[in-house]
Amino acid sequence: MAEWIEIRDGGQLLYDPDFCSKEKADALFAWLRNELPWKQEKVRGTPLPRLNAWFADDGLRYSYSGLSHTGTGWLPELEEIKKEVEAASGATFNSLLLNFYRDGKDSIGFHTDAEPELGENPVVVTVSFGSVREFVLKHKKSKETLKYRLGHGSLLVMGGTSQHHWLHALPKTEEEVGERISLTFRRIVTA
Ligand SMILES: O=C(O)CCC(=O)C(=O)O
Ligand SMILES: [Mn+2]
Protein backbone atom coordinates (compact mmCIF):
# COMPACT_ATOMS: atom_id res chain seq x y z
CA MET A 1 0.00 0.00 0.00
CA ALA A 2 1.51 3.32 -1.05
CA GLU A 3 1.75 6.02 1.61
CA TRP A 4 1.55 9.79 1.55
CA ILE A 5 4.79 11.65 2.18
CA GLU A 6 5.14 15.21 3.43
CA ILE A 7 7.28 17.58 1.38
CA ARG A 8 8.53 21.08 2.17
CA ASP A 9 5.94 23.76 3.12
CA GLY A 10 2.94 21.48 3.48
CA GLY A 11 2.99 19.67 0.15
CA GLN A 12 1.93 16.04 0.10
CA LEU A 13 2.76 13.29 -2.40
CA LEU A 14 1.56 9.76 -2.89
CA TYR A 15 3.37 7.51 -5.35
CA ASP A 16 2.16 4.02 -6.22
CA PRO A 17 4.29 2.31 -8.89
CA ASP A 18 1.85 -0.64 -8.99
CA PHE A 19 -1.45 1.18 -9.36
CA CYS A 20 -2.42 -0.83 -12.50
CA SER A 21 -1.45 -4.41 -13.32
CA LYS A 22 0.84 -4.84 -16.34
CA GLU A 23 -1.97 -6.45 -18.38
CA LYS A 24 -4.40 -3.67 -17.62
CA ALA A 25 -1.80 -0.97 -18.26
CA ASP A 26 -0.88 -2.55 -21.63
CA ALA A 27 -4.52 -2.69 -22.68
CA LEU A 28 -5.26 0.87 -21.55
CA PHE A 29 -2.16 2.28 -23.23
CA ALA A 30 -3.13 0.70 -26.58
CA TRP A 31 -6.72 1.89 -26.26
CA LEU A 32 -5.78 5.45 -25.25
CA ARG A 33 -3.17 5.72 -28.00
CA ASN A 34 -5.42 4.42 -30.77
CA GLU A 35 -8.89 5.60 -29.84
CA LEU A 36 -8.62 9.09 -28.38
CA PRO A 37 -8.83 12.26 -30.50
CA TRP A 38 -5.25 13.47 -29.88
CA LYS A 39 -4.50 16.99 -31.01
CA GLN A 40 -1.41 19.19 -31.00
CA GLU A 41 -2.69 22.42 -29.48
CA LYS A 42 -1.18 25.82 -30.23
CA VAL A 43 -0.77 28.48 -27.58
CA ARG A 44 -0.33 31.98 -29.03
CA GLY A 45 0.59 30.39 -32.37
CA THR A 46 3.22 28.01 -30.97
CA PRO A 47 2.49 24.25 -31.08
CA LEU A 48 2.83 22.55 -27.68
CA PRO A 49 5.57 19.85 -27.57
CA ARG A 50 3.05 17.04 -26.88
CA LEU A 51 -0.43 15.96 -27.94
CA ASN A 52 -3.51 16.47 -25.76
CA ALA A 53 -7.03 15.24 -25.24
CA TRP A 54 -9.47 16.18 -22.49
CA PHE A 55 -12.68 15.03 -20.90
CA ALA A 56 -14.94 16.53 -18.28
CA ASP A 57 -18.43 16.29 -16.86
CA ASP A 58 -21.07 17.21 -19.43
CA GLY A 59 -21.48 20.98 -19.59
CA LEU A 60 -18.52 21.77 -17.34
CA ARG A 61 -16.62 24.79 -18.64
CA TYR A 62 -12.92 25.11 -17.94
CA SER A 63 -9.68 26.33 -19.46
CA TYR A 64 -6.15 25.03 -19.65
CA SER A 65 -3.06 26.61 -21.22
CA GLY A 66 -5.25 29.58 -22.12
CA LEU A 67 -7.67 27.37 -24.13
CA SER A 68 -11.35 27.17 -23.16
CA HIS A 69 -13.44 24.02 -23.32
CA THR A 70 -16.83 22.64 -22.38
CA GLY A 71 -16.99 19.04 -21.15
CA THR A 72 -19.08 16.46 -23.01
CA GLY A 73 -19.02 13.61 -20.49
CA TRP A 74 -16.94 10.46 -19.98
CA LEU A 75 -16.15 7.35 -21.99
CA PRO A 76 -16.82 4.17 -19.94
CA GLU A 77 -13.11 3.22 -19.90
CA LEU A 78 -12.17 6.64 -18.49
CA GLU A 79 -15.02 6.62 -16.01
CA GLU A 80 -13.72 3.31 -14.67
CA ILE A 81 -10.16 4.51 -14.15
CA LYS A 82 -11.49 7.76 -12.65
CA LYS A 83 -13.28 5.70 -9.95
CA GLU A 84 -10.06 3.78 -9.19
CA VAL A 85 -8.08 7.02 -9.00
CA GLU A 86 -10.68 8.50 -6.63
CA ALA A 87 -10.46 5.44 -4.37
CA ALA A 88 -6.63 5.62 -4.32
CA SER A 89 -6.39 9.38 -3.72
CA GLY A 90 -9.40 10.02 -1.48
CA ALA A 91 -10.48 12.92 -3.72
CA THR A 92 -13.11 13.28 -6.45
CA PHE A 93 -12.54 14.61 -9.97
CA ASN A 94 -14.66 16.13 -12.72
CA SER A 95 -12.06 16.66 -15.43
CA LEU A 96 -9.20 14.84 -17.10
CA LEU A 97 -6.38 16.23 -19.22
CA LEU A 98 -4.37 13.66 -21.16
CA ASN A 99 -0.86 14.23 -22.46
CA PHE A 100 0.80 12.14 -25.18
CA TYR A 101 4.61 12.47 -25.30
CA ARG A 102 5.65 10.97 -28.64
CA ASP A 103 9.37 10.71 -27.80
CA GLY A 104 12.10 12.31 -25.68
CA LYS A 105 11.67 15.64 -27.44
CA ASP A 106 8.11 16.01 -26.16
CA SER A 107 7.85 17.56 -22.71
CA ILE A 108 6.08 19.92 -20.34
CA GLY A 109 8.03 22.77 -18.74
CA PHE A 110 8.02 23.79 -15.07
CA HIS A 111 4.59 25.03 -14.00
CA THR A 112 2.01 24.71 -11.24
CA ASP A 113 -1.54 23.49 -11.64
CA ALA A 114 -2.78 26.54 -9.79
CA GLU A 115 -5.50 27.97 -12.01
CA PRO A 116 -8.09 29.72 -9.82
CA GLU A 117 -10.81 27.30 -10.95
CA LEU A 118 -8.91 24.41 -9.30
CA GLY A 119 -9.53 25.93 -5.87
CA GLU A 120 -7.23 26.59 -2.92
CA ASN A 121 -5.32 23.31 -2.45
CA PRO A 122 -6.07 21.12 -5.46
CA VAL A 123 -5.38 17.40 -5.51
CA VAL A 124 -3.92 16.56 -8.91
CA VAL A 125 -3.36 12.95 -9.96
CA THR A 126 -1.12 11.68 -12.75
CA VAL A 127 -1.47 8.12 -14.04
CA SER A 128 1.30 7.09 -16.45
CA PHE A 129 1.38 4.57 -19.29
CA GLY A 130 4.11 3.60 -21.73
CA SER A 131 7.76 4.62 -21.49
CA VAL A 132 9.30 5.62 -18.19
CA ARG A 133 9.91 9.37 -17.99
CA GLU A 134 11.38 11.50 -15.23
CA PHE A 135 8.93 13.80 -13.42
CA VAL A 136 10.65 16.61 -11.53
CA LEU A 137 9.28 18.70 -8.66
CA LYS A 138 11.18 21.87 -7.77
CA HIS A 139 10.55 23.93 -4.64
CA LYS A 140 10.06 27.55 -5.71
CA LYS A 141 12.27 29.18 -3.05
CA SER A 142 14.86 26.61 -1.96
CA LYS A 143 15.09 24.99 -5.46
CA GLU A 144 15.11 21.58 -3.74
CA THR A 145 14.24 19.00 -6.40
CA LEU A 146 12.45 15.66 -6.13
CA LYS A 147 12.57 13.23 -9.03
CA TYR A 148 10.24 10.35 -9.83
CA ARG A 149 10.74 7.95 -12.71
CA LEU A 150 7.09 7.43 -13.51
CA GLY A 151 6.57 3.90 -14.80
CA HIS A 152 3.90 2.11 -16.82
CA GLY A 153 0.72 1.88 -14.71
CA SER A 154 1.98 4.13 -11.90
CA LEU A 155 0.06 6.78 -9.97
CA LEU A 156 1.40 10.03 -8.52
CA VAL A 157 -0.83 12.28 -6.41
CA MET A 158 0.12 15.85 -5.53
CA GLY A 159 -1.90 17.27 -2.65
CA GLY A 160 -1.76 19.64 0.30
CA THR A 161 -0.10 22.93 -0.61
CA SER A 162 2.04 21.36 -3.39
CA GLN A 163 0.72 23.70 -6.08
CA HIS A 164 1.63 26.80 -4.05
CA HIS A 165 5.25 25.99 -3.28
CA TRP A 166 6.38 23.43 -5.87
CA LEU A 167 6.71 23.56 -9.64
CA HIS A 168 6.61 20.36 -11.67
CA ALA A 169 7.82 19.38 -15.13
CA LEU A 170 8.41 16.45 -17.45
CA PRO A 171 11.68 17.52 -19.10
CA LYS A 172 12.92 16.57 -22.53
CA THR A 173 15.42 13.72 -22.47
CA GLU A 174 18.29 12.50 -24.63
CA GLU A 175 17.52 8.93 -23.51
CA GLU A 176 16.03 6.66 -26.16
CA VAL A 177 12.43 6.68 -24.98
CA GLY A 178 9.23 5.57 -26.63
CA GLU A 179 5.75 6.96 -26.25
CA ARG A 180 4.24 7.92 -22.91
CA ILE A 181 0.66 8.86 -22.11
CA SER A 182 -0.34 10.54 -18.85
CA LEU A 183 -3.80 11.08 -17.44
CA THR A 184 -4.09 14.06 -15.10
CA PHE A 185 -7.28 14.22 -13.08
CA ARG A 186 -8.44 17.51 -11.52
CA ARG A 187 -11.51 18.98 -9.87
CA ILE A 188 -12.80 22.21 -11.36
CA VAL A 189 -14.59 24.20 -8.70
CA THR A 190 -17.64 25.80 -10.26
CA ALA A 191 -18.82 29.09 -8.87
O1 LIG B 1 2.60 14.16 -17.94
C1 LIG B 1 2.75 14.39 -16.75
O2 LIG B 1 3.10 13.50 -15.96
C2 LIG B 1 2.52 15.76 -16.18
C3 LIG B 1 1.51 16.56 -16.91
C4 LIG B 1 1.19 17.86 -16.22
O3 LIG B 1 1.84 18.30 -15.32
C5 LIG B 1 0.04 18.64 -16.67
O4 LIG B 1 -0.63 18.26 -17.64
O5 LIG B 1 -0.26 19.67 -16.03
MN1 LIG C 1 0.83 19.94 -14.25
PDB file of C-alpha atoms and ligand atoms in Angstrom:
ATOM      1  CA  MET A   1       0.000   0.000   0.000  1.00  0.00           C
ATOM      2  CA  ALA A   2       1.506   3.320  -1.049  1.00  0.00           C
ATOM      3  CA  GLU A   3       1.754   6.019   1.612  1.00  0.00           C
ATOM      4  CA  TRP A   4       1.554   9.794   1.554  1.00  0.00           C
ATOM      5  CA  ILE A   5       4.786  11.648   2.184  1.00  0.00           C
ATOM      6  CA  GLU A   6       5.140  15.206   3.425  1.00  0.00           C
ATOM      7  CA  ILE A   7       7.282  17.581   1.380  1.00  0.00           C
ATOM      8  CA  ARG A   8       8.526  21.084   2.170  1.00  0.00           C
ATOM      9  CA  ASP A   9       5.943  23.762   3.119  1.00  0.00           C
ATOM     10  CA  GLY A  10       2.937  21.475   3.480  1.00  0.00           C
ATOM     11  CA  GLY A  11       2.990  19.669   0.154  1.00  0.00           C
ATOM     12  CA  GLN A  12       1.926  16.036   0.097  1.00  0.00           C
ATOM     13  CA  LEU A  13       2.760  13.293  -2.400  1.00  0.00           C
ATOM     14  CA  LEU A  14       1.560   9.761  -2.893  1.00  0.00           C
ATOM     15  CA  TYR A  15       3.371   7.506  -5.349  1.00  0.00           C
ATOM     16  CA  ASP A  16       2.158   4.018  -6.221  1.00  0.00           C
ATOM     17  CA  PRO A  17       4.290   2.306  -8.887  1.00  0.00           C
ATOM     18  CA  ASP A  18       1.850  -0.637  -8.986  1.00  0.00           C
ATOM     19  CA  PHE A  19      -1.452   1.182  -9.359  1.00  0.00           C
ATOM     20  CA  CYS A  20      -2.416  -0.829 -12.502  1.00  0.00           C
ATOM     21  CA  SER A  21      -1.448  -4.411 -13.322  1.00  0.00           C
ATOM     22  CA  LYS A  22       0.841  -4.840 -16.340  1.00  0.00           C
ATOM     23  CA  GLU A  23      -1.974  -6.450 -18.377  1.00  0.00           C
ATOM     24  CA  LYS A  24      -4.402  -3.667 -17.617  1.00  0.00           C
ATOM     25  CA  ALA A  25      -1.800  -0.967 -18.265  1.00  0.00           C
ATOM     26  CA  ASP A  26      -0.880  -2.550 -21.630  1.00  0.00           C
ATOM     27  CA  ALA A  27      -4.519  -2.692 -22.683  1.00  0.00           C
ATOM     28  CA  LEU A  28      -5.259   0.871 -21.550  1.00  0.00           C
ATOM     29  CA  PHE A  29      -2.158   2.277 -23.234  1.00  0.00           C
ATOM     30  CA  ALA A  30      -3.130   0.702 -26.576  1.00  0.00           C
ATOM     31  CA  TRP A  31      -6.717   1.886 -26.264  1.00  0.00           C
ATOM     32  CA  LEU A  32      -5.781   5.447 -25.250  1.00  0.00           C
ATOM     33  CA  ARG A  33      -3.173   5.715 -27.997  1.00  0.00           C
ATOM     34  CA  ASN A  34      -5.417   4.425 -30.770  1.00  0.00           C
ATOM     35  CA  GLU A  35      -8.888   5.604 -29.842  1.00  0.00           C
ATOM     36  CA  LEU A  36      -8.615   9.094 -28.383  1.00  0.00           C
ATOM     37  CA  PRO A  37      -8.829  12.259 -30.500  1.00  0.00           C
ATOM     38  CA  TRP A  38      -5.247  13.465 -29.882  1.00  0.00           C
ATOM     39  CA  LYS A  39      -4.499  16.993 -31.011  1.00  0.00           C
ATOM     40  CA  GLN A  40      -1.409  19.188 -30.995  1.00  0.00           C
ATOM     41  CA  GLU A  41      -2.686  22.420 -29.479  1.00  0.00           C
ATOM     42  CA  LYS A  42      -1.180  25.819 -30.231  1.00  0.00           C
ATOM     43  CA  VAL A  43      -0.772  28.485 -27.581  1.00  0.00           C
ATOM     44  CA  ARG A  44      -0.327  31.983 -29.032  1.00  0.00           C
ATOM     45  CA  GLY A  45       0.594  30.395 -32.371  1.00  0.00           C
ATOM     46  CA  THR A  46       3.225  28.007 -30.968  1.00  0.00           C
ATOM     47  CA  PRO A  47       2.494  24.252 -31.084  1.00  0.00           C
ATOM     48  CA  LEU A  48       2.835  22.551 -27.678  1.00  0.00           C
ATOM     49  CA  PRO A  49       5.567  19.848 -27.573  1.00  0.00           C
ATOM     50  CA  ARG A  50       3.053  17.036 -26.876  1.00  0.00           C
ATOM     51  CA  LEU A  51      -0.432  15.963 -27.937  1.00  0.00           C
ATOM     52  CA  ASN A  52      -3.511  16.467 -25.763  1.00  0.00           C
ATOM     53  CA  ALA A  53      -7.029  15.235 -25.244  1.00  0.00           C
ATOM     54  CA  TRP A  54      -9.466  16.180 -22.488  1.00  0.00           C
ATOM     55  CA  PHE A  55     -12.676  15.029 -20.902  1.00  0.00           C
ATOM     56  CA  ALA A  56     -14.944  16.531 -18.276  1.00  0.00           C
ATOM     57  CA  ASP A  57     -18.435  16.293 -16.856  1.00  0.00           C
ATOM     58  CA  ASP A  58     -21.068  17.207 -19.428  1.00  0.00           C
ATOM     59  CA  GLY A  59     -21.481  20.979 -19.590  1.00  0.00           C
ATOM     60  CA  LEU A  60     -18.518  21.774 -17.335  1.00  0.00           C
ATOM     61  CA  ARG A  61     -16.624  24.791 -18.639  1.00  0.00           C
ATOM     62  CA  TYR A  62     -12.921  25.113 -17.942  1.00  0.00           C
ATOM     63  CA  SER A  63      -9.684  26.332 -19.455  1.00  0.00           C
ATOM     64  CA  TYR A  64      -6.149  25.033 -19.653  1.00  0.00           C
ATOM     65  CA  SER A  65      -3.056  26.613 -21.225  1.00  0.00           C
ATOM     66  CA  GLY A  66      -5.254  29.578 -22.124  1.00  0.00           C
ATOM     67  CA  LEU A  67      -7.672  27.370 -24.131  1.00  0.00           C
ATOM     68  CA  SER A  68     -11.351  27.168 -23.160  1.00  0.00           C
ATOM     69  CA  HIS A  69     -13.443  24.019 -23.318  1.00  0.00           C
ATOM     70  CA  THR A  70     -16.828  22.642 -22.379  1.00  0.00           C
ATOM     71  CA  GLY A  71     -16.991  19.037 -21.153  1.00  0.00           C
ATOM     72  CA  THR A  72     -19.076  16.459 -23.013  1.00  0.00           C
ATOM     73  CA  GLY A  73     -19.023  13.608 -20.487  1.00  0.00           C
ATOM     74  CA  TRP A  74     -16.936  10.461 -19.976  1.00  0.00           C
ATOM     75  CA  LEU A  75     -16.154   7.351 -21.991  1.00  0.00           C
ATOM     76  CA  PRO A  76     -16.819   4.172 -19.944  1.00  0.00           C
ATOM     77  CA  GLU A  77     -13.114   3.219 -19.895  1.00  0.00           C
ATOM     78  CA  LEU A  78     -12.175   6.642 -18.494  1.00  0.00           C
ATOM     79  CA  GLU A  79     -15.019   6.625 -16.007  1.00  0.00           C
ATOM     80  CA  GLU A  80     -13.717   3.307 -14.671  1.00  0.00           C
ATOM     81  CA  ILE A  81     -10.158   4.512 -14.154  1.00  0.00           C
ATOM     82  CA  LYS A  82     -11.493   7.760 -12.648  1.00  0.00           C
ATOM     83  CA  LYS A  83     -13.275   5.699  -9.953  1.00  0.00           C
ATOM     84  CA  GLU A  84     -10.059   3.779  -9.189  1.00  0.00           C
ATOM     85  CA  VAL A  85      -8.083   7.023  -8.996  1.00  0.00           C
ATOM     86  CA  GLU A  86     -10.683   8.501  -6.634  1.00  0.00           C
ATOM     87  CA  ALA A  87     -10.455   5.442  -4.365  1.00  0.00           C
ATOM     88  CA  ALA A  88      -6.632   5.625  -4.318  1.00  0.00           C
ATOM     89  CA  SER A  89      -6.391   9.378  -3.717  1.00  0.00           C
ATOM     90  CA  GLY A  90      -9.399  10.017  -1.479  1.00  0.00           C
ATOM     91  CA  ALA A  91     -10.480  12.919  -3.725  1.00  0.00           C
ATOM     92  CA  THR A  92     -13.109  13.279  -6.451  1.00  0.00           C
ATOM     93  CA  PHE A  93     -12.544  14.607  -9.970  1.00  0.00           C
ATOM     94  CA  ASN A  94     -14.659  16.128 -12.719  1.00  0.00           C
ATOM     95  CA  SER A  95     -12.061  16.657 -15.433  1.00  0.00           C
ATOM     96  CA  LEU A  96      -9.196  14.843 -17.100  1.00  0.00           C
ATOM     97  CA  LEU A  97      -6.380  16.233 -19.224  1.00  0.00           C
ATOM     98  CA  LEU A  98      -4.370  13.664 -21.155  1.00  0.00           C
ATOM     99  CA  ASN A  99      -0.857  14.226 -22.461  1.00  0.00           C
ATOM    100  CA  PHE A 100       0.804  12.139 -25.184  1.00  0.00           C
ATOM    101  CA  TYR A 101       4.613  12.474 -25.298  1.00  0.00           C
ATOM    102  CA  ARG A 102       5.649  10.974 -28.642  1.00  0.00           C
ATOM    103  CA  ASP A 103       9.367  10.713 -27.805  1.00  0.00           C
ATOM    104  CA  GLY A 104      12.097  12.306 -25.680  1.00  0.00           C
ATOM    105  CA  LYS A 105      11.669  15.644 -27.444  1.00  0.00           C
ATOM    106  CA  ASP A 106       8.114  16.009 -26.160  1.00  0.00           C
ATOM    107  CA  SER A 107       7.855  17.558 -22.711  1.00  0.00           C
ATOM    108  CA  ILE A 108       6.079  19.918 -20.342  1.00  0.00           C
ATOM    109  CA  GLY A 109       8.027  22.768 -18.739  1.00  0.00           C
ATOM    110  CA  PHE A 110       8.022  23.789 -15.074  1.00  0.00           C
ATOM    111  CA  HIS A 111       4.593  25.027 -14.001  1.00  0.00           C
ATOM    112  CA  THR A 112       2.012  24.715 -11.238  1.00  0.00           C
ATOM    113  CA  ASP A 113      -1.538  23.488 -11.639  1.00  0.00           C
ATOM    114  CA  ALA A 114      -2.784  26.540  -9.786  1.00  0.00           C
ATOM    115  CA  GLU A 115      -5.496  27.974 -12.011  1.00  0.00           C
ATOM    116  CA  PRO A 116      -8.094  29.722  -9.816  1.00  0.00           C
ATOM    117  CA  GLU A 117     -10.807  27.297 -10.949  1.00  0.00           C
ATOM    118  CA  LEU A 118      -8.915  24.414  -9.304  1.00  0.00           C
ATOM    119  CA  GLY A 119      -9.531  25.927  -5.868  1.00  0.00           C
ATOM    120  CA  GLU A 120      -7.232  26.589  -2.919  1.00  0.00           C
ATOM    121  CA  ASN A 121      -5.316  23.310  -2.445  1.00  0.00           C
ATOM    122  CA  PRO A 122      -6.068  21.122  -5.456  1.00  0.00           C
ATOM    123  CA  VAL A 123      -5.378  17.403  -5.507  1.00  0.00           C
ATOM    124  CA  VAL A 124      -3.915  16.555  -8.914  1.00  0.00           C
ATOM    125  CA  VAL A 125      -3.365  12.950  -9.959  1.00  0.00           C
ATOM    126  CA  THR A 126      -1.123  11.684 -12.754  1.00  0.00           C
ATOM    127  CA  VAL A 127      -1.472   8.120 -14.037  1.00  0.00           C
ATOM    128  CA  SER A 128       1.302   7.089 -16.451  1.00  0.00           C
ATOM    129  CA  PHE A 129       1.383   4.574 -19.289  1.00  0.00           C
ATOM    130  CA  GLY A 130       4.115   3.598 -21.735  1.00  0.00           C
ATOM    131  CA  SER A 131       7.763   4.619 -21.493  1.00  0.00           C
ATOM    132  CA  VAL A 132       9.300   5.621 -18.189  1.00  0.00           C
ATOM    133  CA  ARG A 133       9.914   9.373 -17.986  1.00  0.00           C
ATOM    134  CA  GLU A 134      11.380  11.503 -15.231  1.00  0.00           C
ATOM    135  CA  PHE A 135       8.935  13.802 -13.424  1.00  0.00           C
ATOM    136  CA  VAL A 136      10.648  16.611 -11.527  1.00  0.00           C
ATOM    137  CA  LEU A 137       9.279  18.699  -8.664  1.00  0.00           C
ATOM    138  CA  LYS A 138      11.180  21.873  -7.775  1.00  0.00           C
ATOM    139  CA  HIS A 139      10.554  23.932  -4.644  1.00  0.00           C
ATOM    140  CA  LYS A 140      10.057  27.550  -5.706  1.00  0.00           C
ATOM    141  CA  LYS A 141      12.272  29.178  -3.049  1.00  0.00           C
ATOM    142  CA  SER A 142      14.860  26.610  -1.959  1.00  0.00           C
ATOM    143  CA  LYS A 143      15.093  24.991  -5.457  1.00  0.00           C
ATOM    144  CA  GLU A 144      15.106  21.584  -3.737  1.00  0.00           C
ATOM    145  CA  THR A 145      14.238  18.996  -6.401  1.00  0.00           C
ATOM    146  CA  LEU A 146      12.453  15.663  -6.127  1.00  0.00           C
ATOM    147  CA  LYS A 147      12.567  13.234  -9.033  1.00  0.00           C
ATOM    148  CA  TYR A 148      10.244  10.353  -9.831  1.00  0.00           C
ATOM    149  CA  ARG A 149      10.744   7.953 -12.709  1.00  0.00           C
ATOM    150  CA  LEU A 150       7.094   7.432 -13.506  1.00  0.00           C
ATOM    151  CA  GLY A 151       6.572   3.904 -14.800  1.00  0.00           C
ATOM    152  CA  HIS A 152       3.898   2.106 -16.819  1.00  0.00           C
ATOM    153  CA  GLY A 153       0.717   1.878 -14.715  1.00  0.00           C
ATOM    154  CA  SER A 154       1.982   4.133 -11.900  1.00  0.00           C
ATOM    155  CA  LEU A 155       0.058   6.776  -9.971  1.00  0.00           C
ATOM    156  CA  LEU A 156       1.397  10.026  -8.515  1.00  0.00           C
ATOM    157  CA  VAL A 157      -0.834  12.279  -6.411  1.00  0.00           C
ATOM    158  CA  MET A 158       0.117  15.851  -5.532  1.00  0.00           C
ATOM    159  CA  GLY A 159      -1.903  17.271  -2.646  1.00  0.00           C
ATOM    160  CA  GLY A 160      -1.760  19.639   0.298  1.00  0.00           C
ATOM    161  CA  THR A 161      -0.100  22.928  -0.613  1.00  0.00           C
ATOM    162  CA  SER A 162       2.038  21.360  -3.389  1.00  0.00           C
ATOM    163  CA  GLN A 163       0.715  23.704  -6.082  1.00  0.00           C
ATOM    164  CA  HIS A 164       1.634  26.804  -4.052  1.00  0.00           C
ATOM    165  CA  HIS A 165       5.250  25.987  -3.283  1.00  0.00           C
ATOM    166  CA  TRP A 166       6.385  23.434  -5.865  1.00  0.00           C
ATOM    167  CA  LEU A 167       6.710  23.563  -9.645  1.00  0.00           C
ATOM    168  CA  HIS A 168       6.608  20.361 -11.667  1.00  0.00           C
ATOM    169  CA  ALA A 169       7.821  19.377 -15.131  1.00  0.00           C
ATOM    170  CA  LEU A 170       8.405  16.445 -17.445  1.00  0.00           C
ATOM    171  CA  PRO A 171      11.680  17.521 -19.104  1.00  0.00           C
ATOM    172  CA  LYS A 172      12.923  16.573 -22.534  1.00  0.00           C
ATOM    173  CA  THR A 173      15.418  13.721 -22.467  1.00  0.00           C
ATOM    174  CA  GLU A 174      18.291  12.496 -24.629  1.00  0.00           C
ATOM    175  CA  GLU A 175      17.521   8.929 -23.512  1.00  0.00           C
ATOM    176  CA  GLU A 176      16.025   6.657 -26.164  1.00  0.00           C
ATOM    177  CA  VAL A 177      12.434   6.677 -24.981  1.00  0.00           C
ATOM    178  CA  GLY A 178       9.234   5.569 -26.628  1.00  0.00           C
ATOM    179  CA  GLU A 179       5.752   6.956 -26.252  1.00  0.00           C
ATOM    180  CA  ARG A 180       4.236   7.921 -22.910  1.00  0.00           C
ATOM    181  CA  ILE A 181       0.658   8.860 -22.108  1.00  0.00           C
ATOM    182  CA  SER A 182      -0.341  10.538 -18.855  1.00  0.00           C
ATOM    183  CA  LEU A 183      -3.799  11.082 -17.439  1.00  0.00           C
ATOM    184  CA  THR A 184      -4.089  14.056 -15.105  1.00  0.00           C
ATOM    185  CA  PHE A 185      -7.278  14.218 -13.076  1.00  0.00           C
ATOM    186  CA  ARG A 186      -8.442  17.508 -11.519  1.00  0.00           C
ATOM    187  CA  ARG A 187     -11.506  18.981  -9.869  1.00  0.00           C
ATOM    188  CA  ILE A 188     -12.798  22.207 -11.358  1.00  0.00           C
ATOM    189  CA  VAL A 189     -14.590  24.197  -8.703  1.00  0.00           C
ATOM    190  CA  THR A 190     -17.643  25.802 -10.259  1.00  0.00           C
ATOM    191  CA  ALA A 191     -18.817  29.091  -8.867  1.00  0.00           C
TER     192      ALA A 191
HETATM  193  O1  LIG B   1       2.602  14.157 -17.944  1.00  0.00           O
HETATM  194  C1  LIG B   1       2.754  14.386 -16.745  1.00  0.00           C
HETATM  195  O2  LIG B   1       3.097  13.502 -15.959  1.00  0.00           O
HETATM  196  C2  LIG B   1       2.521  15.755 -16.180  1.00  0.00           C
HETATM  197  C3  LIG B   1       1.509  16.560 -16.914  1.00  0.00           C
HETATM  198  C4  LIG B   1       1.194  17.864 -16.224  1.00  0.00           C
HETATM  199  O3  LIG B   1       1.841  18.296 -15.316  1.00  0.00           O
HETATM  200  C5  LIG B   1       0.036  18.643 -16.672  1.00  0.00           C
HETATM  201  O4  LIG B   1      -0.628  18.263 -17.643  1.00  0.00           O
HETATM  202  O5  LIG B   1      -0.262  19.673 -16.028  1.00  0.00           O
HETATM  203 MN    MN B   2       0.832  19.935 -14.245  1.00  0.00          MN
END
